[in-house]
Coordinates of C-alpha atoms in Angstrom, one line a residue:
Chain A
M1 CA 73.0 82.5 -3.8
P2 CA 72.7 79.4 -6.6
T3 CA 75.1 80.2 -9.1
S4 CA 74.2 79.6 -13.0
T5 CA 76.2 78.8 -15.4
L6 CA 74.2 82.3 -17.4
E7 CA 75.5 84.3 -14.5
S8 CA 78.0 87.5 -16.1
V9 CA 74.4 87.4 -19.5
T10 CA 72.1 88.0 -16.6
S11 CA 74.5 90.5 -15.2
A12 CA 74.7 92.1 -18.2
P13 CA 72.9 95.4 -18.2
A14 CA 71.1 94.2 -21.6
A15 CA 69.4 91.7 -20.5
N16 CA 68.7 93.9 -17.2
G17 CA 67.4 90.5 -15.7
S18 CA 67.6 89.9 -12.7
A19 CA 66.0 92.0 -9.8
P20 CA 68.0 96.0 -9.6
P21 CA 70.5 96.6 -6.8
P22 CA 68.8 98.6 -4.0
D23 CA 69.0 102.1 -5.1
V24 CA 69.8 104.8 -3.0
S25 CA 68.7 107.0 -3.8
L26 CA 65.4 105.1 -4.2
L27 CA 66.0 104.3 -0.6
H28 CA 67.5 107.8 1.0
E29 CA 63.4 109.5 -0.2
Q30 CA 61.3 106.5 1.5
W31 CA 63.6 107.4 4.8
L32 CA 62.6 110.8 3.6
Q33 CA 58.7 109.5 3.3
F34 CA 58.7 107.3 6.5
R35 CA 60.8 110.4 8.8
K36 CA 57.6 112.1 8.0
S37 CA 55.0 110.0 10.0
K38 CA 55.4 111.2 13.4
S39 CA 53.8 107.9 14.7
A40 CA 56.0 105.4 12.3
L41 CA 58.8 107.5 14.0
L42 CA 57.8 107.4 18.1
G43 CA 57.2 103.4 17.0
L44 CA 60.5 102.8 16.0
L45 CA 61.7 105.3 19.0
L46 CA 60.0 102.9 21.0
I47 CA 61.4 99.5 19.6
V48 CA 65.0 101.0 19.7
T49 CA 63.9 102.0 23.1
F50 CA 63.3 98.1 24.1
S51 CA 66.2 97.3 22.3
L52 CA 68.5 98.9 24.0
L53 CA 66.9 97.9 27.3
A54 CA 66.7 93.9 26.5
L55 CA 71.0 94.3 25.5
F56 CA 72.0 96.2 29.1
A57 CA 69.4 94.9 30.6
P58 CA 72.4 93.2 33.2
V59 CA 73.9 97.0 33.4
L60 CA 70.8 98.4 33.7
A61 CA 69.2 96.8 36.3
P62 CA 68.9 97.6 39.6
G63 CA 68.9 94.2 41.2
D64 CA 68.6 90.7 39.8
P65 CA 65.0 89.7 38.6
L66 CA 65.4 86.7 40.2
L67 CA 66.4 86.7 43.3
Q68 CA 63.4 87.0 46.2
H69 CA 63.3 88.6 49.4
L70 CA 60.3 87.7 51.0
P71 CA 60.5 90.5 54.2
A72 CA 59.9 93.0 51.4
S73 CA 57.3 91.2 49.5
L74 CA 54.9 93.8 46.9
T75 CA 56.5 96.8 48.2
R76 CA 55.4 100.0 47.3
P77 CA 57.2 101.9 44.2
L78 CA 59.4 104.4 45.0
H79 CA 60.1 102.3 48.9
G80 CA 62.9 100.5 50.2
G81 CA 65.1 100.6 47.0
Y82 CA 62.7 99.6 44.3
L83 CA 61.4 101.8 42.2
L84 CA 58.4 99.9 40.7
G85 CA 57.5 98.3 43.7
S86 CA 58.8 94.5 44.4
D87 CA 56.1 91.7 43.5
D88 CA 54.4 88.9 46.0
L89 CA 57.9 86.9 46.1
G90 CA 59.6 90.3 46.8
R91 CA 61.2 90.5 43.4
D92 CA 62.2 93.9 41.7
I93 CA 60.1 95.0 39.6
L94 CA 61.7 97.5 37.1
S95 CA 64.6 94.8 37.5
R96 CA 62.4 90.9 35.8
I97 CA 60.7 94.3 33.0
L98 CA 64.0 94.8 32.1
F99 CA 65.3 91.0 30.8
G100 CA 61.3 90.1 30.4
S101 CA 62.3 92.4 27.5
R102 CA 64.7 90.3 26.2
I103 CA 62.1 86.7 26.3
S104 CA 59.6 89.2 24.5
L105 CA 62.2 90.6 21.8
M106 CA 63.3 86.4 21.3
V107 CA 60.4 85.6 21.2
G108 CA 58.6 88.0 18.5
A109 CA 62.2 87.3 16.5
I110 CA 61.3 83.4 16.7
S111 CA 58.0 83.5 16.4
V112 CA 57.9 85.6 13.4
S113 CA 61.1 83.6 11.4
I114 CA 59.2 79.9 12.7
S115 CA 56.0 82.0 10.7
V116 CA 58.2 83.1 7.3
V117 CA 60.7 80.8 6.6
A118 CA 57.4 78.8 6.8
G119 CA 54.8 81.0 5.4
G120 CA 57.7 82.5 2.3
V121 CA 57.9 78.2 1.5
V122 CA 54.4 77.6 0.9
G123 CA 53.5 81.5 -0.9
L124 CA 56.8 80.7 -2.7
V125 CA 56.3 77.6 -4.3
A126 CA 51.5 78.5 -4.1
G127 CA 52.1 81.3 -5.8
Y128 CA 55.1 80.7 -8.3
F129 CA 54.0 76.9 -10.0
G130 CA 50.6 77.6 -9.3
G131 CA 48.1 74.3 -10.5
A132 CA 47.5 71.5 -8.5
L133 CA 50.7 72.4 -6.1
D134 CA 48.8 76.3 -4.8
L135 CA 45.1 75.2 -5.0
L136 CA 45.3 72.2 -2.2
A137 CA 48.3 74.4 -0.4
M138 CA 45.6 77.9 -0.1
R139 CA 42.9 75.3 0.9
F140 CA 45.4 74.3 3.5
I141 CA 45.7 78.2 4.0
D142 CA 42.1 78.8 4.5
L143 CA 41.5 75.6 6.6
M144 CA 44.0 77.3 9.0
M145 CA 42.5 81.1 9.0
A146 CA 38.7 78.9 9.7
F147 CA 40.8 78.3 13.3
P148 CA 40.7 81.7 15.7
S149 CA 44.3 82.4 16.0
I150 CA 44.2 82.8 19.6
L151 CA 42.7 79.3 19.7
L152 CA 44.8 77.5 17.9
A153 CA 47.2 78.8 19.2
I154 CA 46.1 77.6 23.0
V155 CA 45.3 74.4 21.7
I156 CA 48.5 73.4 20.1
C157 CA 50.2 74.7 22.7
A158 CA 48.1 73.4 25.2
T159 CA 48.9 69.9 23.2
L160 CA 52.9 70.6 23.5
G161 CA 52.8 70.9 26.2
P162 CA 52.9 74.3 28.1
S163 CA 56.3 75.9 27.8
L164 CA 58.0 78.4 26.5
Q165 CA 59.2 76.6 23.3
N166 CA 56.3 76.0 22.8
A167 CA 54.6 78.4 22.8
M168 CA 56.3 80.2 20.3
I169 CA 56.0 77.2 17.6
A170 CA 52.3 77.9 18.4
I171 CA 52.5 81.1 16.9
G172 CA 55.4 80.6 14.5
V173 CA 52.8 78.7 13.3
I174 CA 49.6 80.7 13.7
G175 CA 51.3 83.7 11.5
I176 CA 51.7 80.7 8.8
P177 CA 48.5 81.9 6.8
S178 CA 48.7 85.7 6.4
I179 CA 52.2 85.5 6.2
A180 CA 51.8 82.8 3.1
R181 CA 48.7 84.7 1.4
V182 CA 50.6 88.0 1.3
I183 CA 53.6 86.1 -0.6
R184 CA 51.6 84.3 -2.9
A185 CA 50.0 87.8 -3.7
S186 CA 53.4 90.0 -4.6
V187 CA 54.2 86.6 -6.4
L188 CA 51.5 86.0 -8.6
A189 CA 52.1 89.7 -9.5
E190 CA 55.6 89.3 -10.4
K191 CA 55.6 86.7 -12.4
E192 CA 54.2 87.3 -15.0
L193 CA 56.6 91.1 -14.8
D194 CA 58.9 91.2 -18.2
Y195 CA 61.7 90.8 -16.7
V196 CA 61.0 87.7 -14.5
T197 CA 60.2 86.1 -18.6
A198 CA 63.2 87.6 -20.1
E199 CA 65.1 86.2 -17.3
R200 CA 63.1 82.6 -17.7
S201 CA 63.8 82.9 -21.7
L202 CA 67.4 82.7 -21.3
G203 CA 67.3 79.5 -19.2
A204 CA 67.8 80.2 -15.6
S205 CA 65.9 77.7 -13.7
H206 CA 63.2 77.7 -10.7
L207 CA 64.8 78.6 -7.7
R208 CA 67.4 80.6 -9.8
L209 CA 64.0 83.0 -10.9
I210 CA 62.3 82.5 -7.2
F211 CA 65.5 83.4 -5.8
S212 CA 67.1 86.4 -7.6
A213 CA 64.6 87.1 -9.6
I214 CA 61.2 87.5 -7.8
L215 CA 62.2 87.4 -3.9
P216 CA 63.6 90.7 -4.2
N217 CA 60.8 92.4 -5.4
C218 CA 58.8 90.8 -2.5
V219 CA 61.0 91.6 0.0
A220 CA 58.3 95.6 0.8
P221 CA 55.7 93.4 2.4
I222 CA 57.5 90.8 3.8
I223 CA 58.7 93.4 6.2
V224 CA 55.7 95.4 7.0
Q225 CA 53.4 91.7 7.9
S226 CA 56.3 90.5 9.4
T227 CA 56.4 94.0 11.8
L228 CA 53.2 93.6 12.2
A229 CA 53.4 89.9 12.4
Y230 CA 56.1 90.6 15.2
A231 CA 53.8 93.1 17.7
G232 CA 51.1 90.1 18.1
A233 CA 53.4 87.3 18.6
I234 CA 54.7 89.8 21.9
I235 CA 50.9 90.0 23.0
S236 CA 50.5 86.3 22.2
A237 CA 52.7 85.2 23.8
A238 CA 52.6 87.2 26.6
A239 CA 48.8 86.3 26.5
L240 CA 49.8 82.4 26.7
S241 CA 51.8 82.9 29.2
F242 CA 49.4 84.6 31.1
L243 CA 47.5 81.4 30.9
G244 CA 50.2 79.2 32.1
L245 CA 50.8 77.9 28.3
G246 CA 53.6 79.9 28.1
A247 CA 56.7 80.7 30.0
Q248 CA 56.9 79.1 33.4
P249 CA 58.2 80.3 36.8
P250 CA 60.6 81.7 38.0
A251 CA 61.0 83.1 34.3
P252 CA 60.4 87.0 34.0
E253 CA 58.4 87.1 31.2
W254 CA 55.5 89.7 30.6
G255 CA 52.4 88.1 30.4
A256 CA 53.9 85.9 33.4
M257 CA 54.3 88.1 35.7
V258 CA 50.5 89.7 35.0
S259 CA 49.3 86.3 36.5
S260 CA 51.2 86.1 39.1
G261 CA 49.8 89.5 40.8
K262 CA 46.1 88.7 39.9
E263 CA 45.3 87.2 43.0
Y264 CA 46.7 91.0 44.8
I265 CA 45.4 93.2 42.7
S266 CA 42.8 94.6 45.5
T267 CA 46.2 95.4 47.5
A268 CA 49.1 95.6 45.5
W269 CA 48.3 97.9 41.7
W270 CA 51.7 97.8 40.4
V271 CA 53.0 94.1 40.7
I272 CA 50.5 93.9 37.4
T273 CA 50.3 97.6 36.1
F274 CA 54.1 98.2 35.4
P275 CA 54.4 94.4 33.3
G276 CA 50.9 95.4 31.9
L277 CA 52.5 98.4 30.3
A278 CA 55.0 97.1 29.1
I279 CA 53.2 94.8 26.9
L280 CA 51.4 97.7 25.5
L281 CA 54.5 99.7 24.9
A282 CA 56.9 96.8 23.2
V283 CA 53.1 95.7 20.7
L284 CA 52.3 99.3 20.4
G285 CA 56.0 100.4 18.9
F286 CA 55.2 97.5 16.5
N287 CA 52.2 98.4 15.4
L288 CA 53.4 101.9 14.4
L289 CA 56.1 101.1 13.2
G290 CA 53.8 98.6 11.0
D291 CA 52.0 101.1 9.9
G292 CA 54.7 103.7 8.8
L293 CA 56.3 101.2 6.9
R294 CA 53.3 100.7 5.3
D295 CA 51.9 103.5 4.2
V296 CA 56.1 104.0 2.9
L297 CA 56.7 100.5 0.9
D298 CA 53.4 99.3 0.0
P299 CA 50.8 102.4 -0.7
R300 CA 48.8 99.3 -2.7
M301 CA 48.3 97.3 1.2
K302 CA 47.5 101.1 2.0
E303 CA 44.3 100.8 3.7
Chain B
M1 CA 24.4 86.1 -6.7
G2 CA 22.5 82.6 -7.5
R3 CA 25.9 81.2 -7.9
Y4 CA 28.0 82.6 -5.9
L5 CA 26.0 81.6 -3.0
T6 CA 25.5 78.2 -3.7
K7 CA 29.5 78.2 -4.6
R8 CA 30.5 79.3 -0.7
L9 CA 28.2 77.6 0.7
L10 CA 29.2 74.4 -0.6
L11 CA 32.6 75.5 0.6
V12 CA 31.8 75.6 3.8
V13 CA 31.6 72.2 4.3
P14 CA 34.5 70.8 3.1
T15 CA 36.0 73.5 5.3
I16 CA 34.4 72.0 8.8
L17 CA 35.5 68.3 7.7
G18 CA 38.5 69.1 7.2
V19 CA 38.4 70.9 10.7
V20 CA 37.0 68.2 12.3
T21 CA 40.2 66.5 11.0
L22 CA 42.5 69.0 11.9
V23 CA 41.6 69.1 15.7
F24 CA 40.9 64.8 15.9
F25 CA 44.9 64.6 15.0
L26 CA 46.5 68.0 16.9
R27 CA 45.3 65.5 20.1
F28 CA 47.8 63.1 18.5
L29 CA 50.8 65.9 19.0
A30 CA 50.4 65.8 22.6
P31 CA 53.1 63.3 24.5
G32 CA 51.8 61.4 26.9
D33 CA 48.5 59.0 26.9
P34 CA 45.0 60.3 28.4
A35 CA 44.3 56.8 30.0
R36 CA 47.8 56.7 31.4
L37 CA 47.0 60.9 32.5
M38 CA 43.2 60.0 34.1
L39 CA 44.8 57.3 35.9
G40 CA 47.9 58.7 37.0
E41 CA 51.5 57.6 37.3
R42 CA 51.1 54.7 40.0
A43 CA 47.9 53.4 37.5
T44 CA 48.8 49.2 36.9
P45 CA 49.6 48.3 32.9
D46 CA 46.5 46.5 33.5
A47 CA 43.4 49.4 34.1
V48 CA 45.6 51.5 31.5
K49 CA 44.9 49.2 29.6
V50 CA 40.8 48.7 30.5
L51 CA 40.2 52.7 29.9
R52 CA 42.0 52.7 26.7
A53 CA 39.8 49.7 25.1
D54 CA 36.5 51.2 26.6
W55 CA 37.6 54.5 24.9
G56 CA 38.7 53.4 21.8
L57 CA 42.1 54.6 22.2
D58 CA 43.5 50.8 21.8
R59 CA 41.8 50.9 17.8
P60 CA 43.7 51.8 14.9
K61 CA 44.0 56.2 14.3
L62 CA 41.7 56.1 11.2
D63 CA 39.1 53.2 13.1
Q64 CA 39.0 56.6 15.6
Y65 CA 39.4 59.4 13.2
L66 CA 35.9 57.7 11.5
I67 CA 34.3 56.7 14.0
Y68 CA 35.0 59.8 16.1
M69 CA 33.8 61.2 12.5
G70 CA 30.6 59.2 12.6
K71 CA 29.5 60.2 16.0
V72 CA 30.6 64.3 14.9
L73 CA 27.9 64.0 12.4
R74 CA 25.3 62.7 14.7
L75 CA 26.2 66.2 17.2
D76 CA 28.1 63.7 18.9
L77 CA 31.1 64.9 20.7
G78 CA 31.5 61.9 23.1
R79 CA 31.6 62.3 26.6
S80 CA 34.0 64.2 28.7
Y81 CA 37.2 62.1 30.1
K82 CA 36.9 64.5 33.5
T83 CA 33.8 64.0 34.3
G84 CA 31.6 61.6 31.6
D85 CA 29.2 64.0 31.1
P86 CA 28.3 64.9 27.2
V87 CA 30.8 67.0 26.2
A88 CA 28.0 68.7 23.4
R89 CA 25.4 69.5 26.7
E90 CA 28.2 71.2 29.1
I91 CA 28.7 73.4 25.6
L92 CA 25.4 74.7 24.5
T93 CA 24.7 75.1 28.7
R94 CA 27.9 77.8 28.4
F95 CA 27.8 79.1 24.9
P96 CA 24.2 81.6 25.4
A97 CA 27.0 83.5 28.3
T98 CA 29.4 84.1 25.7
V99 CA 27.0 85.2 23.5
E100 CA 26.0 87.6 25.4
L101 CA 28.9 88.8 26.3
S102 CA 29.9 88.8 22.7
V103 CA 26.4 90.8 21.6
V104 CA 26.7 93.7 23.8
S105 CA 30.7 94.6 23.9
I106 CA 30.6 94.1 19.8
V107 CA 27.3 96.9 19.6
I108 CA 29.8 98.9 21.8
A109 CA 32.4 98.2 19.9
A110 CA 30.2 99.3 17.0
I111 CA 28.4 102.5 18.2
L112 CA 31.6 104.1 19.8
G113 CA 33.9 103.0 16.8
I114 CA 31.7 104.5 14.2
L115 CA 31.5 108.0 15.7
A116 CA 35.5 107.6 16.2
G117 CA 35.8 106.6 12.2
V118 CA 33.3 108.9 10.9
V119 CA 34.8 111.9 13.2
A120 CA 38.8 111.0 13.1
A121 CA 38.1 110.8 8.8
T122 CA 35.6 114.5 9.1
R123 CA 38.0 116.4 11.1
R124 CA 40.9 115.3 8.8
N125 CA 45.1 116.6 10.2
T126 CA 43.2 117.3 13.8
I127 CA 44.2 117.0 16.4
A128 CA 40.5 114.9 17.2
D129 CA 41.7 112.8 13.9
F130 CA 45.4 111.7 15.6
V131 CA 43.5 111.1 18.9
A132 CA 41.4 109.3 17.4
M133 CA 44.3 107.2 15.2
V134 CA 47.0 106.8 18.6
G135 CA 43.5 105.1 20.5
S136 CA 42.9 102.9 17.8
L137 CA 45.9 101.5 18.0
V138 CA 46.7 101.5 21.2
G139 CA 43.6 99.6 22.1
V140 CA 45.0 97.6 18.5
S141 CA 47.9 97.1 21.2
M142 CA 46.6 96.2 24.4
P143 CA 46.9 93.2 26.0
V144 CA 42.9 92.2 27.0
F145 CA 43.7 90.2 30.4
W146 CA 45.3 93.0 31.8
L147 CA 43.3 96.0 30.7
G148 CA 40.3 93.7 32.5
L149 CA 42.6 94.1 35.6
V150 CA 42.6 97.0 35.6
L151 CA 39.6 97.6 35.0
I152 CA 38.6 95.6 38.2
I153 CA 41.6 97.9 39.6
V154 CA 39.7 101.0 39.0
F155 CA 36.3 100.0 39.2
A156 CA 35.8 97.0 41.4
V157 CA 37.7 97.3 43.9
R158 CA 38.8 100.7 44.1
L159 CA 35.6 102.7 43.5
N160 CA 33.6 99.5 43.7
L161 CA 30.6 100.5 41.4
F162 CA 31.0 97.1 39.6
P163 CA 31.5 93.5 40.6
T164 CA 34.4 91.9 40.3
G165 CA 33.4 88.5 38.2
G166 CA 30.5 86.4 38.0
R167 CA 27.0 87.2 35.3
L168 CA 25.1 87.4 38.8
D169 CA 25.0 88.0 42.8
E170 CA 26.5 85.3 44.0
R171 CA 22.7 84.3 46.3
M172 CA 20.1 84.9 43.2
L173 CA 19.5 81.6 40.8
M174 CA 18.5 82.8 37.4
E175 CA 15.4 81.2 35.5
R176 CA 16.5 79.9 33.0
I177 CA 14.8 81.5 29.3
T178 CA 16.7 82.3 27.1
G179 CA 19.9 81.4 28.8
F180 CA 20.6 85.5 28.0
Y181 CA 20.8 86.4 31.8
V182 CA 20.3 90.5 30.4
I183 CA 17.1 89.1 28.9
D184 CA 16.1 86.7 31.7
G185 CA 16.6 89.8 33.9
F186 CA 14.3 92.2 32.2
I187 CA 10.9 89.3 31.6
R188 CA 11.2 89.0 35.2
I189 CA 10.7 92.5 35.9
F190 CA 7.4 91.6 34.2
K191 CA 6.9 88.0 36.1
E192 CA 7.7 88.5 38.8
H193 CA 8.0 92.7 39.7
D194 CA 11.2 91.9 41.1
F195 CA 13.8 94.1 39.0
S196 CA 17.0 92.6 40.8
Y197 CA 18.3 90.0 38.8
F198 CA 17.6 92.7 35.9
F199 CA 20.5 94.6 37.0
S200 CA 22.4 92.4 38.7
A201 CA 23.1 91.6 34.7
L202 CA 23.4 94.2 33.8
K203 CA 26.0 95.7 36.6
H204 CA 27.8 92.5 36.1
I205 CA 28.1 92.2 32.3
V206 CA 29.7 95.2 31.9
L207 CA 33.6 95.9 33.2
P208 CA 34.1 92.9 30.2
S209 CA 32.2 93.9 27.5
L210 CA 33.9 96.7 27.6
A211 CA 37.9 94.8 28.0
L212 CA 36.0 92.8 25.6
A213 CA 35.3 95.7 23.4
T214 CA 38.4 97.3 23.1
L215 CA 39.5 95.8 19.9
P216 CA 37.2 95.3 17.9
L217 CA 36.8 98.9 19.2
A218 CA 40.0 100.5 17.5
V219 CA 39.5 98.2 14.5
I220 CA 36.0 99.2 13.6
A221 CA 37.5 103.0 14.2
R222 CA 40.1 102.6 11.5
V223 CA 37.6 100.7 9.0
T224 CA 35.9 103.6 9.4
R225 CA 38.4 105.9 8.7
A226 CA 39.3 104.7 5.4
A227 CA 36.1 104.0 4.0
M228 CA 34.7 107.7 4.9
L229 CA 38.2 109.4 4.1
E230 CA 37.6 107.9 -0.5
I231 CA 33.6 108.5 -0.2
L232 CA 34.7 112.2 1.4
G233 CA 36.9 112.4 -2.2
Q234 CA 34.2 111.7 -4.4
D235 CA 32.5 113.4 -6.6
Y236 CA 29.0 113.1 -5.6
I237 CA 29.8 114.1 -1.9
R238 CA 31.1 117.9 -3.2
T239 CA 28.0 118.1 -5.0
A240 CA 26.0 116.9 -1.9
R241 CA 27.3 119.9 0.0
A242 CA 27.5 122.4 -3.6
K243 CA 23.0 121.9 -3.2
G244 CA 24.1 123.4 0.1
L245 CA 22.4 120.1 2.2
P246 CA 23.6 120.9 5.8
E247 CA 27.0 118.7 6.8
R248 CA 25.8 116.5 8.9
T249 CA 23.0 115.0 6.0
V250 CA 26.2 115.3 3.7
I251 CA 28.2 113.1 6.5
W252 CA 25.3 110.9 7.8
S253 CA 22.7 109.9 5.3
H254 CA 25.1 110.9 2.2
A255 CA 29.1 109.5 2.7
F256 CA 28.1 107.1 5.7
R257 CA 25.6 104.4 4.3
N258 CA 28.0 104.5 1.3
A259 CA 31.1 103.7 3.6
L260 CA 28.7 101.1 5.5
L261 CA 29.7 98.0 3.3
P262 CA 33.7 97.2 4.9
V263 CA 32.0 98.4 8.3
I264 CA 29.6 96.1 8.1
T265 CA 32.3 93.4 7.1
I266 CA 34.4 94.1 9.7
I267 CA 31.5 94.5 12.4
G268 CA 31.0 90.1 11.1
I269 CA 34.5 89.4 11.6
E270 CA 35.1 90.7 14.7
F271 CA 31.9 89.3 16.5
G272 CA 33.3 85.6 14.2
Y273 CA 36.7 87.1 17.0
N274 CA 35.1 87.6 20.1
L275 CA 32.6 84.5 19.9
A276 CA 36.3 82.5 19.8
G277 CA 38.4 84.6 21.8
A278 CA 36.5 84.9 24.8
V279 CA 38.5 82.7 26.3
L280 CA 41.0 85.4 28.9
T281 CA 38.4 87.9 29.1
E282 CA 35.9 85.1 30.6
T283 CA 38.8 83.7 32.4
I284 CA 40.0 86.7 34.5
F285 CA 36.2 87.8 34.9
A286 CA 34.5 84.4 36.0
W287 CA 32.2 84.7 33.0
P288 CA 31.2 81.1 33.0
G289 CA 30.9 80.7 29.2
L290 CA 32.5 78.2 26.8
G291 CA 36.3 79.6 26.6
N292 CA 35.7 79.7 30.2
W293 CA 35.3 76.2 30.2
L294 CA 37.5 75.5 27.6
Y295 CA 40.3 76.8 28.7
N296 CA 39.2 74.5 32.1
A297 CA 38.8 71.8 30.1
V298 CA 43.1 72.6 28.4
L299 CA 44.3 72.6 31.3
A300 CA 42.9 69.6 32.9
R301 CA 44.2 68.3 29.2
D302 CA 40.4 66.5 28.8
Y303 CA 41.1 65.9 25.5
L304 CA 37.0 65.5 24.0
S305 CA 36.0 68.5 25.1
V306 CA 39.0 70.3 24.4
Q307 CA 37.8 68.3 21.1
G308 CA 34.6 69.4 20.9
G309 CA 34.9 72.8 22.1
V310 CA 37.5 73.5 19.4
T311 CA 35.6 72.4 16.8
F312 CA 31.8 73.5 18.0
V313 CA 34.1 77.3 18.8
S314 CA 35.5 77.0 15.1
I315 CA 32.3 76.2 13.0
A316 CA 30.1 78.8 14.9
F317 CA 33.1 81.2 13.4
I318 CA 32.9 79.7 9.6
L319 CA 28.8 80.1 10.2
I320 CA 29.7 83.7 11.4
N321 CA 32.4 84.6 8.4
L322 CA 29.6 82.8 6.1
L323 CA 26.6 84.9 6.8
V324 CA 28.8 88.8 6.4
D325 CA 30.4 87.6 3.1
V326 CA 26.3 86.9 2.0
I327 CA 25.2 90.1 3.4
Y328 CA 28.1 91.4 1.7
A329 CA 27.4 89.7 -1.4
Y330 CA 24.1 90.5 -0.9
V331 CA 24.0 94.8 -0.2
N332 CA 27.4 95.2 -2.7
P333 CA 25.4 94.4 -6.7
R334 CA 28.5 94.6 -8.0
I335 CA 30.0 90.6 -6.7
R336 CA 29.8 88.4 -8.9
Y337 CA 32.1 85.8 -8.4

């Protein structure tokens, strides 16, 4: 956080300038409201569950996710010690799904971080400085939104070369426009408010105004948008891996697992079914949570 | 209205130029050289040099860009690096298949989505509402490539009701009139008294269009519900009910007609996404459309085809969104930018 000589002045109660510290009673109130939403709680439960599964995957997994055992290939669920069956190379599907949750959660976190940092800088700068800079930035954002996003992700990923890392970059890039727009909109609303004017008249620098006055008050929409983007990132990463452009074998990535099972759908339904369900549930968790958070944190964004 | 439309139309031109530019320069992010890639590792440097000159890759990037841009403006997208076929023709051959699939799926999504949304809004906070809304979130969270495979397992492999992929039975060869096989098959009924093509086309489109309809269906249901809830709370609805109008009239002719604006918009937007996002669905169902072709071009690193395909799809996407805005402005008299 940038320190300035005005620290003592601006933090004095009389100035009442920078963002107020998080109000405990407000947080509590929001939690109470959040708790009333069954769907949001279900979302939180799903996410916590997947996080725990990812964290304790080495302990929980009955086997090695990469260990091949060809004599037991395509074993049915509940047979031969395979709870969810085995794939074409005789690997335990349950173990692969458990380790796969690490990949999916990590992919989501990294690509959303890319979107939030890049989109955040663009949105903050465009919204705060306005003028030609804003016009230029927003035209570029519009241009990015003129592309159908999944297509853009496929092309970026294919151009950079198929790998999980490039998939995260591609997904991070396609997430930039929506984050930038949300942040710009809330900066525009925030920067004209009296407390910002007050702090500006006290001589606060641009950096200080942006980071310590305006940004903390834009956190709510950023959290909501990031949660929904997290859901989108998981599903896009799975789609890219399914197409062979993301995670490469033998990584236990969910989309790649579905892809490897698609040749056996006439005989072994379980190879694609369980990893697909995992994708669905994880994405659903983030969508439910994002929806619930939106209702609580940002009533303006309600549909 | 006139001024808004002019402005909106003028804005499309730089957007399209920007798209072409961005797609063109994206290629230079790729490691390696297209000519080297085409000829393989063991090609002699001379052979690579000749091919590079042939494709104009030895010129400065700006020259290449201007040449490409000039060609695009004359609707020439170049020739595929792999097959030598004109990219524009390849695209136009496959486009009808994608349009057909997108139209059928958006119609399914619109009908079911509107019904679900209206039912959820009129029975707010009941089980029906809860089921519709949780259902729509599940739809939004559904990986379409997985759903497609599940549909194939259940309805094609197990129940044997529908084929697993393609547009027609293998022995059939459709005479292309419109390029939309359902319509071409229908025409054939009258020309040849042959029903088999029509039913084959119908059977083939059911599963892929259902898979592709899931996401738009869910989104349309949510938007419809929200729009209906807003309208149903207004005074004139209470008046209509107080007059003793049947509930059905109140909902469909009074409320729904006014909720239609956001619903039409979202249907248009989702149609645009369908056209573009059919890559996954087309790949799974071996649907010989643009998405499938584009995916194969991506895998083959056939850059000119990828470039042309992405440009084409993006322009279609931009034009559909333009159309949505125009319809919106036309229907909503309050818009006067």
